[in-house]
PDB file of C-alpha atoms and ligand atoms in Angstrom:
ATOM      1  CA  UNK A   1      -1.962 -17.072  -1.917  1.00  0.00           C
ATOM      2  CA  UNK A   2      -0.981 -20.127  -3.897  1.00  0.00           C
ATOM      3  CA  UNK A   3       1.179 -20.663  -6.897  1.00  0.00           C
ATOM      4  CA  UNK A   4      -0.196 -22.409  -9.954  1.00  0.00           C
ATOM      5  CA  UNK A   5       1.497 -25.609  -8.792  1.00  0.00           C
ATOM      6  CA  UNK A   6      -0.345 -25.320  -5.490  1.00  0.00           C
ATOM      7  CA  UNK A   7       2.754 -24.592  -3.386  1.00  0.00           C
ATOM      8  CA  UNK A   8       1.911 -21.972  -0.796  1.00  0.00           C
ATOM      9  CA  UNK A   9       4.192 -19.022  -1.495  1.00  0.00           C
ATOM     10  CA  UNK A  10       3.878 -17.832   2.080  1.00  0.00           C
ATOM     11  CA  UNK A  11       5.901 -20.789   3.332  1.00  0.00           C
ATOM     12  CA  UNK A  12       8.667 -20.223   0.779  1.00  0.00           C
ATOM     13  CA  UNK A  13      10.075 -17.568   3.152  1.00  0.00           C
ATOM     14  CA  UNK A  14      11.534 -17.912   6.654  1.00  0.00           C
ATOM     15  CA  UNK A  15       8.872 -17.034   9.265  1.00  0.00           C
ATOM     16  CA  UNK A  16       8.840 -13.673  10.990  1.00  0.00           C
ATOM     17  CA  UNK A  17      11.097 -14.168  14.044  1.00  0.00           C
ATOM     18  CA  UNK A  18       9.404 -14.773  17.415  1.00  0.00           C
ATOM     19  CA  UNK A  19      12.005 -12.712  19.353  1.00  0.00           C
ATOM     20  CA  UNK A  20      11.281  -9.443  17.525  1.00  0.00           C
ATOM     21  CA  UNK A  21       8.651  -7.401  19.369  1.00  0.00           C
ATOM     22  CA  UNK A  22       5.690  -6.363  17.262  1.00  0.00           C
ATOM     23  CA  UNK A  23       2.799  -3.958  17.664  1.00  0.00           C
ATOM     24  CA  UNK A  24      -0.522  -5.812  17.872  1.00  0.00           C
ATOM     25  CA  UNK A  25      -2.831  -4.621  15.132  1.00  0.00           C
ATOM     26  CA  UNK A  26      -6.579  -5.019  15.353  1.00  0.00           C
ATOM     27  CA  UNK A  27      -7.521  -8.112  13.310  1.00  0.00           C
ATOM     28  CA  UNK A  28     -10.818  -7.871  11.466  1.00  0.00           C
ATOM     29  CA  UNK A  29     -12.659 -10.747   9.779  1.00  0.00           C
ATOM     30  CA  UNK A  30     -13.579  -9.504   6.318  1.00  0.00           C
ATOM     31  CA  UNK A  31     -16.399 -12.047   5.950  1.00  0.00           C
ATOM     32  CA  UNK A  32     -17.990 -10.571   9.061  1.00  0.00           C
ATOM     33  CA  UNK A  33     -17.551  -7.087   7.698  1.00  0.00           C
ATOM     34  CA  UNK A  34     -19.346  -8.189   4.530  1.00  0.00           C
ATOM     35  CA  UNK A  35     -22.297  -9.563   6.480  1.00  0.00           C
ATOM     36  CA  UNK A  36     -22.587  -6.510   8.630  1.00  0.00           C
ATOM     37  CA  UNK A  37     -22.467  -4.126   5.763  1.00  0.00           C
ATOM     38  CA  UNK A  38     -25.482  -5.962   4.225  1.00  0.00           C
ATOM     39  CA  UNK A  39     -25.293  -5.813   1.429  1.00  0.00           C
ATOM     40  CA  UNK A  40       0.757 -10.823  -5.722  1.00  0.00           C
ATOM     41  CA  UNK A  41       3.337 -10.121  -8.093  1.00  0.00           C
ATOM     42  CA  UNK A  42       6.656 -11.814  -8.274  1.00  0.00           C
ATOM     43  CA  UNK A  43       8.772 -12.469 -11.364  1.00  0.00           C
ATOM     44  CA  UNK A  44       7.859  -9.176 -12.954  1.00  0.00           C
ATOM     45  CA  UNK A  45      11.428  -7.888 -12.840  1.00  0.00           C
ATOM     46  CA  UNK A  46      12.490  -7.058 -16.378  1.00  0.00           C
ATOM     47  CA  UNK A  47      15.999  -5.677 -16.017  1.00  0.00           C
ATOM     48  CA  UNK A  48      17.028  -2.028 -15.973  1.00  0.00           C
ATOM     49  CA  UNK A  49      16.970  -1.299 -19.728  1.00  0.00           C
ATOM     50  CA  UNK A  50      13.273  -2.009 -20.074  1.00  0.00           C
ATOM     51  CA  UNK A  51      12.371  -0.494 -16.690  1.00  0.00           C
ATOM     52  CA  UNK A  52      14.041   2.826 -17.524  1.00  0.00           C
ATOM     53  CA  UNK A  53      11.865   3.198 -20.642  1.00  0.00           C
ATOM     54  CA  UNK A  54       8.908   3.504 -18.263  1.00  0.00           C
ATOM     55  CA  UNK A  55      10.575   5.685 -15.668  1.00  0.00           C
ATOM     56  CA  UNK A  56       7.936   8.000 -14.226  1.00  0.00           C
ATOM     57  CA  UNK A  57      10.198  10.852 -13.228  1.00  0.00           C
ATOM     58  CA  UNK A  58      11.048  12.294  -9.849  1.00  0.00           C
ATOM     59  CA  UNK A  59       8.413  15.024  -9.780  1.00  0.00           C
ATOM     60  CA  UNK A  60       5.313  12.992 -10.615  1.00  0.00           C
ATOM     61  CA  UNK A  61       2.380  12.568  -8.240  1.00  0.00           C
ATOM     62  CA  UNK A  62       3.618   9.344  -6.778  1.00  0.00           C
ATOM     63  CA  UNK A  63       6.574   8.119  -8.736  1.00  0.00           C
ATOM     64  CA  UNK A  64      10.174   8.733  -7.916  1.00  0.00           C
ATOM     65  CA  UNK A  65      11.978   8.017  -4.710  1.00  0.00           C
ATOM     66  CA  UNK A  66      11.555  10.031  -1.561  1.00  0.00           C
ATOM     67  CA  UNK A  67      14.569  11.054   0.449  1.00  0.00           C
ATOM     68  CA  UNK A  68      15.610  10.855   4.067  1.00  0.00           C
ATOM     69  CA  UNK A  69      16.893  13.745   6.163  1.00  0.00           C
ATOM     70  CA  UNK A  70      20.322  13.472   4.495  1.00  0.00           C
ATOM     71  CA  UNK A  71      18.831  13.597   0.999  1.00  0.00           C
ATOM     72  CA  UNK A  72      19.634   9.920   0.317  1.00  0.00           C
ATOM     73  CA  UNK A  73      17.092   8.219  -1.928  1.00  0.00           C
ATOM     74  CA  UNK A  74      14.912   5.312  -0.800  1.00  0.00           C
ATOM     75  CA  UNK A  75      16.450   1.987  -1.808  1.00  0.00           C
ATOM     76  CA  UNK A  76      13.321   0.434  -3.315  1.00  0.00           C
ATOM     77  CA  UNK A  77      11.962   0.272  -6.860  1.00  0.00           C
ATOM     78  CA  UNK A  78       8.297   0.377  -7.648  1.00  0.00           C
ATOM     79  CA  UNK A  79       5.839   0.119 -10.513  1.00  0.00           C
ATOM     80  CA  UNK A  80       2.533   1.962 -10.163  1.00  0.00           C
ATOM     81  CA  UNK A  81      -0.482   1.103 -12.312  1.00  0.00           C
ATOM     82  CA  UNK A  82      -3.337   3.584 -12.139  1.00  0.00           C
ATOM     83  CA  UNK A  83      -6.831   2.109 -11.696  1.00  0.00           C
ATOM     84  CA  UNK A  84      -8.127   3.951 -14.790  1.00  0.00           C
ATOM     85  CA  UNK A  85      -5.247   3.262 -17.145  1.00  0.00           C
ATOM     86  CA  UNK A  86      -6.220   1.840 -20.455  1.00  0.00           C
ATOM     87  CA  UNK A  87      -4.035   3.884 -22.740  1.00  0.00           C
ATOM     88  CA  UNK A  88      -0.712   3.894 -21.005  1.00  0.00           C
ATOM     89  CA  UNK A  89       1.776   1.202 -21.688  1.00  0.00           C
ATOM     90  CA  UNK A  90       3.888  -0.411 -19.063  1.00  0.00           C
ATOM     91  CA  UNK A  91       6.752  -2.865 -19.034  1.00  0.00           C
ATOM     92  CA  UNK A  92       6.030  -6.071 -20.973  1.00  0.00           C
ATOM     93  CA  UNK A  93       5.718  -8.004 -17.698  1.00  0.00           C
ATOM     94  CA  UNK A  94       3.017  -5.630 -16.451  1.00  0.00           C
ATOM     95  CA  UNK A  95       1.126  -5.650 -19.764  1.00  0.00           C
ATOM     96  CA  UNK A  96       1.164  -9.454 -19.838  1.00  0.00           C
ATOM     97  CA  UNK A  97      -0.551  -9.545 -16.427  1.00  0.00           C
ATOM     98  CA  UNK A  98      -2.934  -6.628 -16.881  1.00  0.00           C
ATOM     99  CA  UNK A  99      -6.101  -8.662 -17.552  1.00  0.00           C
ATOM    100  CA  UNK A 100      -5.554 -11.689 -15.378  1.00  0.00           C
ATOM    101  CA  UNK A 101      -3.706 -10.333 -12.359  1.00  0.00           C
ATOM    102  CA  UNK A 102      -3.771  -6.551 -12.124  1.00  0.00           C
ATOM    103  CA  UNK A 103      -7.347  -5.829 -13.141  1.00  0.00           C
ATOM    104  CA  UNK A 104      -8.846  -8.466 -10.782  1.00  0.00           C
ATOM    105  CA  UNK A 105      -6.607  -7.109  -8.002  1.00  0.00           C
ATOM    106  CA  UNK A 106      -7.887  -3.577  -8.645  1.00  0.00           C
ATOM    107  CA  UNK A 107     -11.525  -4.733  -8.661  1.00  0.00           C
ATOM    108  CA  UNK A 108     -11.100  -6.778  -5.475  1.00  0.00           C
ATOM    109  CA  UNK A 109      -9.298  -3.883  -3.779  1.00  0.00           C
ATOM    110  CA  UNK A 110     -12.059  -1.490  -4.798  1.00  0.00           C
ATOM    111  CA  UNK A 111     -14.764  -3.674  -3.310  1.00  0.00           C
ATOM    112  CA  UNK A 112     -12.847  -4.231  -0.049  1.00  0.00           C
ATOM    113  CA  UNK A 113     -12.233  -0.517   0.278  1.00  0.00           C
ATOM    114  CA  UNK A 114     -15.855   0.324  -0.490  1.00  0.00           C
ATOM    115  CA  UNK A 115     -17.034  -2.121   2.191  1.00  0.00           C
ATOM    116  CA  UNK A 116     -14.700  -0.604   4.779  1.00  0.00           C
ATOM    117  CA  UNK A 117     -15.659   2.949   3.848  1.00  0.00           C
ATOM    118  CA  UNK A 118     -19.364   2.070   4.168  1.00  0.00           C
ATOM    119  CA  UNK A 119     -18.780   0.628   7.610  1.00  0.00           C
ATOM    120  CA  UNK A 120     -16.797   3.682   8.723  1.00  0.00           C
ATOM    121  CA  UNK A 121     -19.681   5.754   7.515  1.00  0.00           C
ATOM    122  CA  UNK A 122     -22.320   3.839   9.448  1.00  0.00           C
ATOM    123  CA  UNK A 123     -20.280   3.276  12.629  1.00  0.00           C
ATOM    124  CA  UNK A 124     -19.034   6.820  12.917  1.00  0.00           C
ATOM    125  CA  UNK A 125     -22.545   8.172  12.406  1.00  0.00           C
ATOM    126  CA  UNK A 126     -21.344  10.402   9.571  1.00  0.00           C
ATOM    127  CA  UNK A 127     -23.856  11.841   7.101  1.00  0.00           C
ATOM    128  CA  UNK A 128     -24.701   9.192   4.507  1.00  0.00           C
ATOM    129  CA  UNK A 129     -21.994   8.636   1.940  1.00  0.00           C
ATOM    130  CA  UNK A 130     -19.503  10.994   3.629  1.00  0.00           C
ATOM    131  CA  UNK A 131     -16.400   8.915   3.060  1.00  0.00           C
ATOM    132  CA  UNK A 132     -17.956   6.595   0.459  1.00  0.00           C
ATOM    133  CA  UNK A 133     -19.328   9.142  -2.023  1.00  0.00           C
ATOM    134  CA  UNK A 134     -16.032  10.866  -2.780  1.00  0.00           C
ATOM    135  CA  UNK A 135     -14.649   7.433  -3.724  1.00  0.00           C
ATOM    136  CA  UNK A 136     -17.078   6.646  -6.531  1.00  0.00           C
ATOM    137  CA  UNK A 137     -15.168   4.047  -8.576  1.00  0.00           C
ATOM    138  CA  UNK A 138     -16.573   5.410 -11.843  1.00  0.00           C
ATOM    139  CA  UNK A 139     -14.745   8.690 -11.370  1.00  0.00           C
ATOM    140  CA  UNK A 140     -11.131   8.986 -12.445  1.00  0.00           C
ATOM    141  CA  UNK A 141      -8.736   9.250  -9.550  1.00  0.00           C
ATOM    142  CA  UNK A 142      -5.135   8.719  -8.599  1.00  0.00           C
ATOM    143  CA  UNK A 143      -6.009   5.297  -7.101  1.00  0.00           C
ATOM    144  CA  UNK A 144      -3.320   2.866  -8.115  1.00  0.00           C
ATOM    145  CA  UNK A 145      -1.656  -0.461  -7.467  1.00  0.00           C
ATOM    146  CA  UNK A 146       1.990  -0.440  -6.451  1.00  0.00           C
ATOM    147  CA  UNK A 147       4.395  -3.365  -6.560  1.00  0.00           C
ATOM    148  CA  UNK A 148       7.573  -2.699  -4.602  1.00  0.00           C
ATOM    149  CA  UNK A 149      10.862  -4.544  -4.891  1.00  0.00           C
ATOM    150  CA  UNK A 150      13.135  -4.157  -1.869  1.00  0.00           C
ATOM    151  CA  UNK A 151      16.626  -5.418  -2.760  1.00  0.00           C
ATOM    152  CA  UNK A 152      18.065  -7.805  -0.195  1.00  0.00           C
ATOM    153  CA  UNK A 153      19.719  -5.877   2.658  1.00  0.00           C
ATOM    154  CA  UNK A 154      21.450  -7.263   5.744  1.00  0.00           C
ATOM    155  CA  UNK A 155      19.613  -6.582   9.011  1.00  0.00           C
ATOM    156  CA  UNK A 156      20.898  -3.401  10.656  1.00  0.00           C
ATOM    157  CA  UNK A 157      21.135  -2.468  14.314  1.00  0.00           C
ATOM    158  CA  UNK A 158      18.303  -0.137  15.409  1.00  0.00           C
ATOM    159  CA  UNK A 159      20.810   2.679  15.993  1.00  0.00           C
ATOM    160  CA  UNK A 160      22.018   2.857  12.388  1.00  0.00           C
ATOM    161  CA  UNK A 161      19.057   1.567  10.535  1.00  0.00           C
ATOM    162  CA  UNK A 162      18.664   2.877   6.991  1.00  0.00           C
ATOM    163  CA  UNK A 163      15.032   2.728   6.043  1.00  0.00           C
ATOM    164  CA  UNK A 164      14.165   1.321   2.638  1.00  0.00           C
ATOM    165  CA  UNK A 165      11.158   3.669   2.582  1.00  0.00           C
ATOM    166  CA  UNK A 166      11.531   6.598   4.957  1.00  0.00           C
ATOM    167  CA  UNK A 167       8.925   7.658   7.545  1.00  0.00           C
ATOM    168  CA  UNK A 168       5.726   8.888   5.895  1.00  0.00           C
ATOM    169  CA  UNK A 169       1.988   8.848   6.019  1.00  0.00           C
ATOM    170  CA  UNK A 170       0.319   7.542   2.898  1.00  0.00           C
ATOM    171  CA  UNK A 171      -1.391   9.716   0.360  1.00  0.00           C
ATOM    172  CA  UNK A 172      -4.984   8.847  -0.384  1.00  0.00           C
ATOM    173  CA  UNK A 173      -7.535   7.169   1.814  1.00  0.00           C
ATOM    174  CA  UNK A 174      -6.943   3.497   2.475  1.00  0.00           C
ATOM    175  CA  UNK A 175      -4.057   1.263   1.476  1.00  0.00           C
ATOM    176  CA  UNK A 176      -3.352  -2.413   1.885  1.00  0.00           C
ATOM    177  CA  UNK A 177      -0.115  -4.119   1.666  1.00  0.00           C
ATOM    178  CA  UNK A 178       4.279  -8.428   2.202  1.00  0.00           C
ATOM    179  CA  UNK A 179       4.880 -11.666   3.378  1.00  0.00           C
ATOM    180  CA  UNK A 180       8.165 -10.480   4.821  1.00  0.00           C
ATOM    181  CA  UNK A 181       8.445  -8.180   7.811  1.00  0.00           C
ATOM    182  CA  UNK A 182      10.021  -4.749   7.556  1.00  0.00           C
ATOM    183  CA  UNK A 183       6.962  -2.524   7.882  1.00  0.00           C
ATOM    184  CA  UNK A 184       7.204  -0.463  11.057  1.00  0.00           C
ATOM    185  CA  UNK A 185       4.771   2.011  12.587  1.00  0.00           C
ATOM    186  CA  UNK A 186       5.179   4.795  15.098  1.00  0.00           C
ATOM    187  CA  UNK A 187       1.920   4.705  17.080  1.00  0.00           C
ATOM    188  CA  UNK A 188       0.808   7.842  18.936  1.00  0.00           C
ATOM    189  CA  UNK A 189       2.701   8.269  22.261  1.00  0.00           C
ATOM    190  CA  UNK A 190       5.478   5.832  21.179  1.00  0.00           C
ATOM    191  CA  UNK A 191       9.075   6.973  20.790  1.00  0.00           C
ATOM    192  CA  UNK A 192      10.358   3.830  19.078  1.00  0.00           C
ATOM    193  CA  UNK A 193       9.398   2.248  15.796  1.00  0.00           C
ATOM    194  CA  UNK A 194       7.347  -0.931  16.158  1.00  0.00           C
ATOM    195  CA  UNK A 195       7.418  -3.848  13.700  1.00  0.00           C
ATOM    196  CA  UNK A 196       4.156  -5.139  12.324  1.00  0.00           C
ATOM    197  CA  UNK A 197       3.992  -8.953  12.000  1.00  0.00           C
ATOM    198  CA  UNK A 198       2.869 -10.067   8.530  1.00  0.00           C
ATOM    199  CA  UNK A 199       0.187 -12.731   8.745  1.00  0.00           C
ATOM    200  CA  UNK A 200      -0.708 -15.290   6.075  1.00  0.00           C
ATOM    201  CA  UNK A 201      -4.129 -14.583   4.583  1.00  0.00           C
ATOM    202  CA  UNK A 202      -4.242 -11.049   6.005  1.00  0.00           C
ATOM    203  CA  UNK A 203      -3.854  -7.639   4.429  1.00  0.00           C
ATOM    204  CA  UNK A 204      -2.853  -4.535   6.348  1.00  0.00           C
ATOM    205  CA  UNK A 205      -5.254  -1.608   6.056  1.00  0.00           C
ATOM    206  CA  UNK A 206      -3.779   1.798   6.584  1.00  0.00           C
ATOM    207  CA  UNK A 207      -5.541   5.141   6.602  1.00  0.00           C
ATOM    208  CA  UNK A 208      -3.957   7.682   4.277  1.00  0.00           C
ATOM    209  CA  UNK A 209      -4.081  11.461   4.547  1.00  0.00           C
ATOM    210  CA  UNK A 210      -7.454  12.002   2.794  1.00  0.00           C
ATOM    211  CA  UNK A 211      -9.715  10.168   5.286  1.00  0.00           C
ATOM    212  CA  UNK A 212      -8.746  12.393   8.225  1.00  0.00           C
ATOM    213  CA  UNK A 213      -9.992  15.342   6.147  1.00  0.00           C
ATOM    214  CA  UNK A 214     -13.120  13.591   4.858  1.00  0.00           C
ATOM    215  CA  UNK A 215     -14.049  12.344   8.360  1.00  0.00           C
ATOM    216  CA  UNK A 216     -13.527  15.725  10.011  1.00  0.00           C
ATOM    217  CA  UNK A 217     -10.482  14.454  11.929  1.00  0.00           C
ATOM    218  CA  UNK A 218     -12.116  11.352  13.467  1.00  0.00           C
ATOM    219  CA  UNK A 219     -10.038   8.903  11.434  1.00  0.00           C
ATOM    220  CA  UNK A 220      -6.270   9.324  11.806  1.00  0.00           C
ATOM    221  CA  UNK A 221      -3.438   8.401   9.490  1.00  0.00           C
ATOM    222  CA  UNK A 222      -0.343   6.791  10.925  1.00  0.00           C
ATOM    223  CA  UNK A 223       3.371   7.372  10.469  1.00  0.00           C
ATOM    224  CA  UNK A 224       5.145   4.303   9.069  1.00  0.00           C
ATOM    225  CA  UNK A 225       8.309   3.270   7.254  1.00  0.00           C
ATOM    226  CA  UNK A 226       9.925   0.154   5.782  1.00  0.00           C
ATOM    227  CA  UNK A 227      13.276  -1.227   6.996  1.00  0.00           C
ATOM    228  CA  UNK A 228      15.149  -4.392   5.965  1.00  0.00           C
ATOM    229  CA  UNK A 229      13.280  -7.493   7.205  1.00  0.00           C
ATOM    230  CA  UNK A 230      14.584  -8.842  10.545  1.00  0.00           C
ATOM    231  CA  UNK A 231      16.870 -11.876  11.157  1.00  0.00           C
ATOM    232  CA  UNK A 232      16.682 -14.746   8.616  1.00  0.00           C
ATOM    233  CA  UNK A 233      14.121 -12.812   6.577  1.00  0.00           C
ATOM    234  CA  UNK A 234      16.805 -10.245   5.679  1.00  0.00           C
ATOM    235  CA  UNK A 235      18.340 -12.865   3.354  1.00  0.00           C
ATOM    236  CA  UNK A 236      15.412 -12.592   0.964  1.00  0.00           C
ATOM    237  CA  UNK A 237      14.423  -9.911  -1.503  1.00  0.00           C
ATOM    238  CA  UNK A 238      11.252  -8.309  -0.165  1.00  0.00           C
ATOM    239  CA  UNK A 239       8.270  -7.717  -2.448  1.00  0.00           C
ATOM    240  CA  UNK A 240       5.166  -5.902  -1.387  1.00  0.00           C
ATOM    241  CA  UNK A 241       1.904  -5.149  -3.091  1.00  0.00           C
ATOM    242  CA  UNK A 242      -0.199  -2.136  -2.229  1.00  0.00           C
ATOM    243  CA  UNK A 243      -3.424  -0.617  -3.461  1.00  0.00           C
ATOM    244  CA  UNK A 244      -3.685   3.101  -2.766  1.00  0.00           C
ATOM    245  CA  UNK A 245      -7.260   4.383  -2.752  1.00  0.00           C
ATOM    246  CA  UNK A 246      -7.707   8.034  -3.575  1.00  0.00           C
ATOM    247  CA  UNK A 247     -10.853  10.177  -3.672  1.00  0.00           C
ATOM    248  CA  UNK A 248     -12.093  11.062  -7.173  1.00  0.00           C
ATOM    249  CA  UNK A 249     -10.294  13.863  -8.997  1.00  0.00           C
ATOM    250  CA  UNK A 250     -13.216  16.282  -8.502  1.00  0.00           C
ATOM    251  CA  UNK A 251     -13.093  16.036  -4.717  1.00  0.00           C
ATOM    252  CA  UNK A 252     -11.688  19.166  -3.143  1.00  0.00           C
ATOM    253  CA  UNK A 253     -10.986  20.177   0.391  1.00  0.00           C
ATOM    254  CA  UNK A 254     -13.596  22.800   1.343  1.00  0.00           C
ATOM    255  CA  UNK A 255     -11.027  25.587   1.288  1.00  0.00           C
ATOM    256  CA  UNK A 256      -9.398  24.503  -1.969  1.00  0.00           C
ATOM    257  CA  UNK A 257     -10.557  25.960  -5.296  1.00  0.00           C
ATOM    258  CA  UNK A 258     -10.682  23.628  -8.302  1.00  0.00           C
ATOM    259  CA  UNK A 259      -7.424  24.004 -10.157  1.00  0.00           C
ATOM    260  CA  UNK A 260      -5.900  22.847 -13.370  1.00  0.00           C
ATOM    261  CA  UNK A 261      -3.633  19.949 -12.752  1.00  0.00           C
ATOM    262  CA  UNK A 262      -0.170  20.153 -14.251  1.00  0.00           C
ATOM    263  CA  UNK A 263       0.212  16.986 -16.296  1.00  0.00           C
TER     264      UNK A 263
HETATM  265  O1  LIG B 301       6.122  -2.260   1.657  1.00  0.00           O
HETATM  266  C1  LIG B 301       5.331  -2.044   2.587  1.00  0.00           C
HETATM  267  O2  LIG B 301       5.062  -2.896   3.468  1.00  0.00           O
HETATM  268  C2  LIG B 301       4.667  -0.666   2.727  1.00  0.00           C
HETATM  269  C3  LIG B 301       5.007   0.282   1.599  1.00  0.00           C
HETATM  270  C4  LIG B 301       4.566   1.689   1.865  1.00  0.00           C
HETATM  271  O3  LIG B 301       4.428   2.119   2.981  1.00  0.00           O
HETATM  272  C5  LIG B 301       4.276   2.584   0.721  1.00  0.00           C
HETATM  273  O4  LIG B 301       4.549   2.242  -0.453  1.00  0.00           O
HETATM  274  O5  LIG B 301       3.725   3.684   0.975  1.00  0.00           O
HETATM  275 FE1  LIG B 302       3.236   3.888   2.988  1.00  0.00          FE
END
């Protein structure tokens, strides 16, 4: 993750504090995954006038804020770019980066996800192509990139924390995401939210709500949320970048009849 001038963006932010407990995630070496399987966006903020021209509505598939138990909206803004979009227009800042930033990010995300899905397939002993086949990249899907801007918020005490993105499991199959902390998970059997430490050079892989169905319940999705970054990190605006992988549009749950989508 380097800027054009070679300055490592990671070190532009205060480090994640050592005194904040974190949940240890399994760290996987992607190069090893590749062998075994054989075979960033800052400065895109345009100002509200231009952003509102591209507002995606509150009842779309993935746009619009979610609410907490009191009905208060999430405090973040995001721009989603669908993997198959060639006709839609976006804000000028997105269009300017479509070929050189967004498209390569989509292609890289697709290949990482395909590698991981293949390995799940082989390691779980599932019939060939079980999770991989429904994710054929040639088929249109709701897979999309998401860039999220979290306005700067002072750190809050755990008792009155106001999440920036409320507790949820992700839609889709696999997602990856910020240099700044703030992501928290609620692992099975835990009663308290646990921070996840962001690590330079690492992406977080999260299972969405489609893989549990496609794997017959073997793979589980996890409840997570985003809160203001802890300690000194709370003095920075937080940006995160996600790629949501979805199965192709023709993939149906066995009990679900094909239906016309309301567009
Ligand atoms: O910003 C993050 O770290 C995660 C965002 C997230 O969970 C989401 O957009 O679904
Ligand atoms: Fe999420």
